[in-house]
């Protein structure tokens, strides 16, 4: 009779099971117990392995070379990071200085604007005061007699006299001109006519 396939595989399976139960499981159990004993006794299994590996020249050189390379890489990365930090700090300080200069320029511009506004207000006030003072002068010449006003005006500069004469009312102007000598009256008439033509052309 021929053997069945199951009967043929039985010895192979039995040998494999015998190998697992008799050899592999005890070895794994022994390694586990040894690791547990090492750990409980306070020994670091990895440090111990490194110490033993240093006794073997080939393994020690390989481990030292890897350690050296990793330190070089870490140093290069550290130098690169430090350079990047310095670069960013320089950019930040540059931006801060630009902001400070812009703030200073804005502050100066605001102060200059305030100074100009104060100067404009002051000049406007002076102009208004001068207008009021001139109106008072005109009123004074309108209230005094033409006989007194005529000699005063002839002693003034032509520009000032013409300015007053061009602002008094027509009755006062006629009376003052009447009290002047003919040469002065003719001169002021010509000056008043030129001033009116000039103001008319400007308008």
Tab-separated table of N, CA, C and O in Angstrom, residues 23-150:
chain	number	residue	atom	x	y	z
A	23	UNK	N	14.372	23.709	21.473
A	23	UNK	CA	15.505	24.612	21.252
A	23	UNK	C	15.104	26.087	21.263
A	23	UNK	O	15.657	26.889	22.021
A	24	UNK	N	14.119	26.475	20.413
A	24	UNK	CA	13.825	27.890	20.212
A	24	UNK	C	13.150	28.522	21.425
A	24	UNK	O	13.556	29.598	21.886
A	25	UNK	N	12.139	27.874	21.971
A	25	UNK	CA	11.414	28.449	23.121
A	25	UNK	C	12.328	28.598	24.330
A	25	UNK	O	12.323	29.656	24.978
A	26	UNK	N	13.153	27.597	24.674
A	26	UNK	CA	14.056	27.801	25.820
A	26	UNK	C	15.038	28.957	25.614
A	26	UNK	O	15.355	29.698	26.556
A	27	UNK	N	15.532	29.117	24.361
A	27	UNK	CA	16.481	30.219	24.103
A	27	UNK	C	15.783	31.569	24.295
A	27	UNK	O	16.314	32.479	24.942
A	28	UNK	N	14.577	31.723	23.738
A	28	UNK	CA	13.827	32.970	23.894
A	28	UNK	C	13.500	33.238	25.363
A	28	UNK	O	13.582	34.385	25.842
A	29	UNK	N	13.157	32.200	26.070
A	29	UNK	CA	12.850	32.351	27.497
A	29	UNK	C	14.097	32.772	28.275
A	29	UNK	O	14.054	33.650	29.137
A	30	UNK	N	15.236	32.177	27.910
A	30	UNK	CA	16.486	32.540	28.578
A	30	UNK	C	16.880	33.993	28.309
A	30	UNK	O	17.324	34.713	29.211
A	31	UNK	N	16.698	34.437	27.054
A	31	UNK	CA	17.027	35.839	26.719
A	31	UNK	C	16.114	36.795	27.480
A	31	UNK	O	16.556	37.817	28.016
A	32	UNK	N	14.825	36.447	27.551
A	32	UNK	CA	13.864	37.299	28.264
A	32	UNK	C	14.220	37.401	29.737
A	32	UNK	O	14.205	38.483	30.337
A	33	UNK	N	14.567	36.247	30.355
A	33	UNK	CA	14.951	36.249	31.774
A	33	UNK	C	16.221	37.057	31.974
A	33	UNK	O	16.346	37.842	32.927
A	34	UNK	N	17.206	36.922	31.060
A	34	UNK	CA	18.464	37.671	31.188
A	34	UNK	C	18.217	39.180	31.084
A	34	UNK	O	18.765	39.976	31.865
A	35	UNK	N	17.369	39.588	30.123
A	35	UNK	CA	17.041	41.024	29.992
A	35	UNK	C	16.332	41.533	31.234
A	35	UNK	O	16.593	42.648	31.714
A	36	UNK	N	15.433	40.728	31.777
A	36	UNK	CA	14.706	41.121	32.981
A	36	UNK	C	15.649	41.258	34.169
A	36	UNK	O	15.573	42.228	34.933
A	37	UNK	N	16.595	40.322	34.322
A	37	UNK	CA	17.565	40.382	35.419
A	37	UNK	C	18.454	41.618	35.268
A	37	UNK	O	18.720	42.344	36.239
A	38	UNK	N	18.927	41.877	34.042
A	38	UNK	CA	19.766	43.069	33.786
A	38	UNK	C	19.012	44.356	34.135
A	38	UNK	O	19.563	45.271	34.730
A	39	UNK	N	17.753	44.420	33.718
A	39	UNK	CA	16.958	45.636	33.953
A	39	UNK	C	16.703	45.842	35.436
A	39	UNK	O	16.825	46.967	35.949
A	40	UNK	N	16.351	44.755	36.158
A	40	UNK	CA	16.066	44.871	37.592
A	40	UNK	C	17.320	45.164	38.402
A	40	UNK	O	17.250	45.805	39.459
A	41	UNK	N	18.462	44.728	37.930
A	41	UNK	CA	19.709	44.992	38.664
A	41	UNK	C	20.238	46.401	38.427
A	41	UNK	O	21.242	46.801	39.011
A	42	UNK	N	19.559	47.182	37.537
A	42	UNK	CA	19.968	48.575	37.309
A	42	UNK	C	20.953	48.745	36.181
A	42	UNK	O	21.461	49.843	35.962
A	43	UNK	N	21.270	47.683	35.481
A	43	UNK	CA	22.190	47.790	34.343
A	43	UNK	C	21.403	48.141	33.088
A	43	UNK	O	20.305	47.628	32.865
A	44	UNK	N	21.995	49.006	32.280
A	44	UNK	CA	21.398	49.359	30.986
A	44	UNK	C	21.992	48.434	29.938
A	44	UNK	O	23.190	48.472	29.667
A	45	UNK	N	21.138	47.617	29.357
A	45	UNK	CA	21.615	46.602	28.427
A	45	UNK	C	22.268	47.228	27.201
A	45	UNK	O	23.241	46.719	26.651
A	46	UNK	N	21.746	48.425	26.811
A	46	UNK	CA	22.297	49.071	25.613
A	46	UNK	C	23.677	49.664	25.892
A	46	UNK	O	24.567	49.607	25.048
A	47	UNK	N	23.872	50.215	27.099
A	47	UNK	CA	25.192	50.738	27.469
A	47	UNK	C	26.201	49.595	27.586
A	47	UNK	O	27.360	49.720	27.177
A	48	UNK	N	25.755	48.497	28.140
A	48	UNK	CA	26.641	47.338	28.279
A	48	UNK	C	27.044	46.812	26.912
A	48	UNK	O	28.216	46.481	26.666
A	49	UNK	N	26.065	46.752	25.984
A	49	UNK	CA	26.367	46.293	24.630
A	49	UNK	C	27.344	47.240	23.946
A	49	UNK	O	28.248	46.812	23.228
A	50	UNK	N	27.198	48.535	24.219
A	50	UNK	CA	28.116	49.502	23.605
A	50	UNK	C	29.529	49.323	24.175
A	50	UNK	O	30.516	49.411	23.445
A	51	UNK	N	29.624	49.065	25.484
A	51	UNK	CA	30.952	48.848	26.092
A	51	UNK	C	31.623	47.616	25.501
A	51	UNK	O	32.825	47.626	25.199
A	52	UNK	N	30.863	46.555	25.342
A	52	UNK	CA	31.451	45.349	24.761
A	52	UNK	C	31.808	45.558	23.295
A	52	UNK	O	32.794	45.017	22.814
A	53	UNK	N	30.977	46.361	22.605
A	53	UNK	CA	31.275	46.581	21.189
A	53	UNK	C	32.549	47.389	21.004
A	53	UNK	O	33.231	47.279	19.994
A	54	UNK	N	32.871	48.255	22.004
A	54	UNK	CA	34.099	49.046	21.899
A	54	UNK	C	35.347	48.173	22.026
A	54	UNK	O	36.437	48.546	21.583
A	55	UNK	N	35.193	46.999	22.654
A	55	UNK	CA	36.333	46.086	22.759
A	55	UNK	C	36.628	45.422	21.417
A	55	UNK	O	37.736	44.975	21.183
A	56	UNK	N	35.599	45.376	20.563
A	56	UNK	CA	35.803	44.826	19.223
A	56	UNK	C	36.176	45.989	18.311
A	56	UNK	O	35.379	46.911	18.141
A	57	UNK	N	37.364	46.010	17.724
A	57	UNK	CA	37.844	47.171	16.968
A	57	UNK	C	36.929	47.588	15.825
A	57	UNK	O	36.673	48.774	15.635
A	58	UNK	N	36.448	46.639	15.070
A	58	UNK	CA	35.633	46.976	13.915
A	58	UNK	C	34.337	47.663	14.335
A	58	UNK	O	33.967	48.710	13.821
A	59	UNK	N	33.633	47.069	15.320
A	59	UNK	CA	32.374	47.658	15.784
A	59	UNK	C	32.594	49.018	16.423
A	59	UNK	O	31.806	49.954	16.241
A	60	UNK	N	33.667	49.175	17.178
A	60	UNK	CA	33.960	50.454	17.837
A	60	UNK	C	34.193	51.543	16.806
A	60	UNK	O	33.705	52.666	16.946
A	61	UNK	N	34.946	51.217	15.736
A	61	UNK	CA	35.211	52.238	14.714
A	61	UNK	C	33.934	52.632	13.993
A	61	UNK	O	33.716	53.794	13.676
A	62	UNK	N	33.063	51.637	13.734
A	62	UNK	CA	31.803	51.939	13.058
A	62	UNK	C	30.925	52.824	13.915
A	62	UNK	O	30.364	53.833	13.467
A	63	UNK	N	30.817	52.491	15.218
A	63	UNK	CA	29.976	53.279	16.116
A	63	UNK	C	30.524	54.688	16.287
A	63	UNK	O	29.786	55.681	16.279
A	64	UNK	N	31.845	54.813	16.473
A	64	UNK	CA	32.454	56.138	16.633
A	64	UNK	C	32.273	56.974	15.379
A	64	UNK	O	32.026	58.179	15.445
A	65	UNK	N	32.400	56.327	14.193
A	65	UNK	CA	32.246	57.052	12.939
A	65	UNK	C	30.820	57.582	12.802
A	65	UNK	O	30.609	58.740	12.421
A	66	UNK	N	29.834	56.769	13.151
A	66	UNK	CA	28.440	57.212	13.091
A	66	UNK	C	28.193	58.340	14.083
A	66	UNK	O	27.525	59.323	13.772
A	67	UNK	N	28.765	58.186	15.281
A	67	UNK	CA	28.594	59.225	16.298
A	67	UNK	C	29.237	60.528	15.824
A	67	UNK	O	28.664	61.614	15.970
A	68	UNK	N	30.454	60.419	15.239
A	68	UNK	CA	31.162	61.607	14.759
A	68	UNK	C	30.382	62.284	13.644
A	68	UNK	O	30.231	63.492	13.615
A	69	UNK	N	29.859	61.470	12.740
A	69	UNK	CA	29.088	62.041	11.640
A	69	UNK	C	27.830	62.720	12.148
A	69	UNK	O	27.459	63.805	11.703
A	70	UNK	N	27.155	62.124	13.088
A	70	UNK	CA	25.938	62.728	13.611
A	70	UNK	C	26.258	64.032	14.338
A	70	UNK	O	25.513	65.001	14.241
A	71	UNK	N	27.379	64.080	15.058
A	71	UNK	CA	27.772	65.321	15.726
A	71	UNK	C	28.095	66.403	14.701
A	71	UNK	O	27.737	67.573	14.882
A	72	UNK	N	28.779	66.015	13.600
A	72	UNK	CA	29.078	66.997	12.556
A	72	UNK	C	27.794	67.555	11.949
A	72	UNK	O	27.660	68.766	11.746
A	73	UNK	N	26.855	66.652	11.688
A	73	UNK	CA	25.578	67.088	11.113
A	73	UNK	C	24.854	68.015	12.066
A	73	UNK	O	24.329	69.063	11.679
A	74	UNK	N	24.869	67.643	13.355
A	74	UNK	CA	24.195	68.480	14.352
A	74	UNK	C	24.877	69.838	14.473
A	74	UNK	O	24.205	70.874	14.600
A	75	UNK	N	26.203	69.865	14.423
A	75	UNK	CA	26.914	71.142	14.503
A	75	UNK	C	26.617	72.015	13.294
A	75	UNK	O	26.418	73.224	13.416
A	76	UNK	N	26.575	71.392	12.104
A	76	UNK	CA	26.248	72.146	10.892
A	76	UNK	C	24.835	72.713	10.970
A	76	UNK	O	24.593	73.870	10.610
A	77	UNK	N	23.885	71.884	11.444
A	77	UNK	CA	22.512	72.365	11.585
A	77	UNK	C	22.443	73.502	12.596
A	77	UNK	O	21.728	74.487	12.392
A	78	UNK	N	23.182	73.360	13.702
A	78	UNK	CA	23.188	74.399	14.739
A	78	UNK	C	23.749	75.706	14.195
A	78	UNK	O	23.193	76.787	14.436
A	79	UNK	N	24.860	75.608	13.427
A	79	UNK	CA	25.455	76.819	12.836
A	79	UNK	C	24.482	77.467	11.855
A	79	UNK	O	24.316	78.688	11.828
A	80	UNK	N	23.814	76.626	11.063
A	80	UNK	CA	22.831	77.162	10.112
A	80	UNK	C	21.681	77.856	10.813
A	80	UNK	O	21.245	78.938	10.404
A	81	UNK	N	21.191	77.242	11.919
A	81	UNK	CA	20.100	77.855	12.673
A	81	UNK	C	20.535	79.160	13.318
A	81	UNK	O	19.784	80.137	13.339
A	82	UNK	N	21.762	79.180	13.868
A	82	UNK	CA	22.273	80.416	14.478
A	82	UNK	C	22.399	81.526	13.447
A	82	UNK	O	22.053	82.687	13.716
A	83	UNK	N	22.866	81.181	12.241
A	83	UNK	CA	22.977	82.184	11.172
A	83	UNK	C	21.600	82.700	10.772
A	83	UNK	O	21.413	83.906	10.549
A	84	UNK	N	20.621	81.791	10.714
A	84	UNK	CA	19.262	82.207	10.353
A	84	UNK	C	18.674	83.124	11.417
A	84	UNK	O	18.017	84.122	11.104
A	85	UNK	N	18.937	82.798	12.694
A	85	UNK	CA	18.447	83.641	13.799
A	85	UNK	C	19.075	85.031	13.722
A	85	UNK	O	18.389	86.053	13.872
A	86	UNK	N	20.391	85.090	13.475
A	86	UNK	CA	21.068	86.388	13.358
A	86	UNK	C	20.525	87.188	12.181
A	86	UNK	O	20.331	88.398	12.283
A	87	UNK	N	20.275	86.494	11.066
A	87	UNK	CA	19.736	87.171	9.891
A	87	UNK	C	18.355	87.755	10.188
A	87	UNK	O	18.057	88.901	9.837
A	88	UNK	N	17.522	86.983	10.870
A	88	UNK	CA	16.193	87.473	11.213
A	88	UNK	C	16.263	88.622	12.213
A	88	UNK	O	15.493	89.578	12.128
A	89	UNK	N	17.192	88.524	13.179
A	89	UNK	CA	17.364	89.619	14.135
A	89	UNK	C	17.801	90.892	13.418
A	89	UNK	O	17.328	91.990	13.740
A	90	UNK	N	18.705	90.751	12.430
A	90	UNK	CA	19.153	91.926	11.667
A	90	UNK	C	17.991	92.530	10.882
A	90	UNK	O	17.836	93.756	10.832
A	91	UNK	N	17.158	91.665	10.282
A	91	UNK	CA	16.007	92.177	9.542
A	91	UNK	C	15.034	92.893	10.474
A	91	UNK	O	14.494	93.956	10.133
A	92	UNK	N	14.808	92.308	11.644
A	92	UNK	CA	13.888	92.914	12.612
A	92	UNK	C	14.412	94.271	13.056
A	92	UNK	O	13.665	95.259	13.121
A	93	UNK	N	15.706	94.355	13.382
A	93	UNK	CA	16.281	95.636	13.813
A	93	UNK	C	16.223	96.665	12.689
A	93	UNK	O	15.964	97.851	12.926
A	94	UNK	N	16.437	96.209	11.432
A	94	UNK	CA	16.348	97.126	10.290
A	94	UNK	C	14.923	97.652	10.129
A	94	UNK	O	14.714	98.849	9.914
A	95	UNK	N	13.944	96.758	10.254
A	95	UNK	CA	12.549	97.185	10.155
A	95	UNK	C	12.178	98.121	11.299
A	95	UNK	O	11.452	99.106	11.098
A	96	UNK	N	12.694	97.840	12.514
A	96	UNK	CA	12.414	98.721	13.647
A	96	UNK	C	13.013	100.100	13.427
A	96	UNK	O	12.379	101.117	13.736
A	97	UNK	N	14.245	100.156	12.885
A	97	UNK	CA	14.871	101.452	12.623
A	97	UNK	C	14.102	102.210	11.548
A	97	UNK	O	13.926	103.427	11.625
A	98	UNK	N	13.608	101.488	10.515
A	98	UNK	CA	12.802	102.137	9.486
A	98	UNK	C	11.501	102.686	10.068
A	98	UNK	O	11.084	103.805	9.746
A	99	UNK	N	10.881	101.896	10.956
A	99	UNK	CA	9.657	102.372	11.598
A	99	UNK	C	9.936	103.590	12.463
A	99	UNK	O	9.159	104.553	12.481
A	100	UNK	N	11.066	103.552	13.203
A	100	UNK	CA	11.427	104.700	14.041
A	100	UNK	C	11.646	105.942	13.195
A	100	UNK	O	11.204	107.036	13.554
A	101	UNK	N	12.363	105.783	12.062
A	101	UNK	CA	12.619	106.946	11.206
A	101	UNK	C	11.315	107.474	10.611
A	101	UNK	O	11.112	108.687	10.508
A	102	UNK	N	10.405	106.569	10.227
A	102	UNK	CA	9.128	107.012	9.685
A	102	UNK	C	8.298	107.715	10.751
A	102	UNK	O	7.655	108.737	10.484
A	103	UNK	N	8.310	107.155	11.979
A	103	UNK	CA	7.589	107.815	13.072
A	103	UNK	C	8.167	109.193	13.338
A	103	UNK	O	7.423	110.153	13.587
A	104	UNK	N	9.508	109.296	13.282
A	104	UNK	CA	10.156	110.588	13.501
A	104	UNK	C	9.781	111.578	12.401
A	104	UNK	O	9.511	112.756	12.675
A	105	UNK	N	9.750	111.108	11.149
A	105	UNK	CA	9.359	111.976	10.038
A	105	UNK	C	7.917	112.445	10.189
A	105	UNK	O	7.608	113.623	9.963
A	106	UNK	N	7.033	111.520	10.594
A	106	UNK	CA	5.635	111.896	10.797
A	106	UNK	C	5.499	112.912	11.929
A	106	UNK	O	4.720	113.865	11.834
A	107	UNK	N	6.281	112.699	12.990
A	107	UNK	CA	6.239	113.632	14.118
A	107	UNK	C	6.736	115.013	13.699
A	107	UNK	O	6.136	116.041	14.046
A	108	UNK	N	7.831	115.032	12.927
A	108	UNK	CA	8.356	116.314	12.439
A	108	UNK	C	7.352	116.999	11.518
A	108	UNK	O	7.166	118.223	11.589
A	109	UNK	N	6.724	116.214	10.635
A	109	UNK	CA	5.731	116.788	9.718
A	109	UNK	C	4.548	117.369	10.495
A	109	UNK	O	4.038	118.445	10.155
A	110	UNK	N	4.124	116.649	11.549
A	110	UNK	CA	3.012	117.146	12.365
A	110	UNK	C	3.394	118.448	13.073
A	110	UNK	O	2.588	119.394	13.135
A	111	UNK	N	4.626	118.497	13.604
A	111	UNK	CA	5.090	119.724	14.266
A	111	UNK	C	5.194	120.879	13.273
A	111	UNK	O	4.824	122.022	13.587
A	112	UNK	N	5.706	120.590	12.060
A	112	UNK	CA	5.823	121.633	11.032
A	112	UNK	C	4.441	122.135	10.616
A	112	UNK	O	4.226	123.340	10.431
A	113	UNK	N	3.496	121.204	10.483
A	113	UNK	CA	2.129	121.585	10.131
A	113	UNK	C	1.526	122.467	11.222
A	113	UNK	O	0.888	123.491	10.926
A	114	UNK	N	1.746	122.072	12.468
A	114	UNK	CA	1.221	122.868	13.583
A	114	UNK	C	1.849	124.263	13.601
A	114	UNK	O	1.156	125.267	13.810
A	115	UNK	N	3.164	124.336	13.338
A	115	UNK	CA	3.852	125.632	13.333
A	115	UNK	C	3.310	126.526	12.215
A	115	UNK	O	3.062	127.720	12.415
A	116	UNK	N	3.120	125.918	11.020
A	116	UNK	CA	2.591	126.695	9.898
A	116	UNK	C	1.165	127.176	10.168
A	116	UNK	O	0.805	128.313	9.823
A	117	UNK	N	0.351	126.305	10.773
A	117	UNK	CA	-1.020	126.709	11.101
A	117	UNK	C	-1.021	127.861	12.103
A	117	UNK	O	-1.813	128.810	11.972
A	118	UNK	N	-0.135	127.781	13.100
A	118	UNK	CA	-0.039	128.870	14.076
A	118	UNK	C	0.423	130.164	13.407
A	118	UNK	O	-0.090	131.249	13.716
A	119	UNK	N	1.397	130.038	12.481
A	119	UNK	CA	1.887	131.217	11.771
A	119	UNK	C	0.796	131.830	10.895
A	119	UNK	O	0.644	133.062	10.830
A	120	UNK	N	0.015	130.949	10.210
A	120	UNK	CA	-1.089	131.435	9.376
A	120	UNK	C	-2.126	132.152	10.239
A	120	UNK	O	-2.625	133.232	9.881
A	121	UNK	N	-2.448	131.532	11.389
A	121	UNK	CA	-3.423	132.165	12.289
A	121	UNK	C	-2.921	133.510	12.788
A	121	UNK	O	-3.688	134.479	12.880
A	122	UNK	N	-1.623	133.559	13.091
A	122	UNK	CA	-1.040	134.810	13.578
A	122	UNK	C	-1.069	135.885	12.487
A	122	UNK	O	-1.439	137.043	12.741
A	123	UNK	N	-0.681	135.495	11.254
A	123	UNK	CA	-0.708	136.450	10.146
A	123	UNK	C	-2.129	136.901	9.824
A	123	UNK	O	-2.363	138.075	9.500
A	124	UNK	N	-3.068	135.956	9.912
A	124	UNK	CA	-4.469	136.315	9.673
A	124	UNK	C	-4.954	137.307	10.712
A	124	UNK	O	-5.657	138.285	10.387
A	125	UNK	N	-4.566	137.061	11.969
A	125	UNK	CA	-4.965	137.986	13.035
A	125	UNK	C	-4.349	139.366	12.826
A	125	UNK	O	-5.010	140.397	13.006
A	126	UNK	N	-3.060	139.380	12.421
A	126	UNK	CA	-2.392	140.667	12.159
A	126	UNK	C	-3.064	141.385	10.993
A	126	UNK	O	-3.280	142.609	11.030
A	127	UNK	N	-3.422	140.603	9.947
A	127	UNK	CA	-4.082	141.196	8.785
A	127	UNK	C	-5.420	141.798	9.169
A	127	UNK	O	-5.771	142.922	8.747
A	128	UNK	N	-6.176	141.053	9.976
A	128	UNK	CA	-7.473	141.562	10.423
A	128	UNK	C	-7.297	142.801	11.288
A	128	UNK	O	-8.061	143.770	11.187
A	129	UNK	N	-6.258	142.761	12.141
A	129	UNK	CA	-5.981	143.922	12.990
A	129	UNK	C	-5.583	145.128	12.144
A	129	UNK	O	-6.018	146.266	12.402
A	130	UNK	N	-4.775	144.899	11.111
A	130	UNK	CA	-4.373	145.990	10.208
A	130	UNK	C	-5.573	146.564	9.454
A	130	UNK	O	-5.657	147.782	9.230
A	131	UNK	N	-6.485	145.655	9.042
A	131	UNK	CA	-7.693	146.128	8.360
A	131	UNK	C	-8.512	147.024	9.276
A	131	UNK	O	-9.006	148.094	8.855
A	132	UNK	N	-8.663	146.588	10.533
A	132	UNK	CA	-9.432	147.398	11.483
A	132	UNK	C	-8.751	148.740	11.736
A	132	UNK	O	-9.404	149.797	11.776
A	133	UNK	N	-7.413	148.683	11.884
A	133	UNK	CA	-6.663	149.918	12.127
A	133	UNK	C	-6.765	150.864	10.933
A	133	UNK	O	-6.933	152.090	11.099
A	134	UNK	N	-6.699	150.308	9.715
A	134	UNK	CA	-6.795	151.146	8.521
A	134	UNK	C	-8.193	151.765	8.402
A	134	UNK	O	-8.339	152.931	8.021
A	135	UNK	N	-9.212	150.950	8.737
A	135	UNK	CA	-10.569	151.490	8.706
A	135	UNK	C	-10.721	152.636	9.698
A	135	UNK	O	-11.392	153.647	9.415
A	136	UNK	N	-10.078	152.483	10.867
A	136	UNK	CA	-10.132	153.567	11.853
A	136	UNK	C	-9.436	154.823	11.329
A	136	UNK	O	-9.911	155.954	11.552
A	137	UNK	N	-8.311	154.626	10.622
A	137	UNK	CA	-7.590	155.769	10.046
A	137	UNK	C	-8.461	156.471	9.004
A	137	UNK	O	-8.559	157.713	8.955
A	138	UNK	N	-9.122	155.668	8.149
A	138	UNK	CA	-10.000	156.241	7.117
A	138	UNK	C	-11.136	157.041	7.766
A	138	UNK	O	-11.474	158.156	7.337
A	139	UNK	N	-11.718	156.436	8.838
A	139	UNK	CA	-12.786	157.137	9.544
A	139	UNK	C	-12.281	158.448	10.144
A	139	UNK	O	-12.989	159.467	10.150
A	140	UNK	N	-11.052	158.422	10.635
A	140	UNK	CA	-10.478	159.642	11.221
A	140	UNK	C	-10.377	160.740	10.169
A	140	UNK	O	-10.746	161.900	10.423
A	141	UNK	N	-9.901	160.396	8.977
A	141	UNK	CA	-9.780	161.393	7.902
A	141	UNK	C	-11.149	161.859	7.408
A	141	UNK	O	-11.299	162.971	6.904
A	142	UNK	N	-12.139	160.984	7.535
A	142	UNK	CA	-13.492	161.400	7.142
A	142	UNK	C	-14.120	162.332	8.184
A	142	UNK	O	-14.979	163.158	7.860
A	143	UNK	N	-13.675	162.184	9.445
A	143	UNK	CA	-14.273	162.986	10.525
A	143	UNK	C	-13.572	164.342	10.720
A	143	UNK	O	-14.201	165.293	11.194
A	144	UNK	N	-12.266	164.403	10.420
A	144	UNK	CA	-11.590	165.699	10.585
A	144	UNK	C	-11.905	166.593	9.385
A	144	UNK	O	-12.361	166.111	8.345
A	145	UNK	N	-11.617	167.832	9.522
A	145	UNK	CA	-11.917	168.773	8.439
A	145	UNK	C	-10.942	168.576	7.284
A	145	UNK	O	-9.805	168.133	7.481
A	146	UNK	N	-11.394	168.903	6.088
A	146	UNK	CA	-10.556	168.779	4.901
A	146	UNK	C	-9.355	169.702	4.972
A	146	UNK	O	-8.283	169.386	4.449
A	147	UNK	N	-9.536	170.804	5.656
A	147	UNK	CA	-8.449	171.773	5.786
A	147	UNK	C	-7.282	171.177	6.568
A	147	UNK	O	-6.120	171.430	6.258
A	148	UNK	N	-7.599	170.338	7.609
A	148	UNK	CA	-6.542	169.700	8.406
A	148	UNK	C	-5.986	168.462	7.689
A	148	UNK	O	-4.808	168.141	7.794
A	149	UNK	N	-6.855	167.714	6.972
A	149	UNK	CA	-6.444	166.467	6.339
A	149	UNK	C	-5.524	166.698	5.148
A	149	UNK	O	-4.576	165.935	4.922
A	150	UNK	N	-5.765	167.762	4.379
A	150	UNK	CA	-5.009	167.992	3.146
A	150	UNK	C	-3.516	168.141	3.395
A	150	UNK	O	-2.698	167.462	2.731
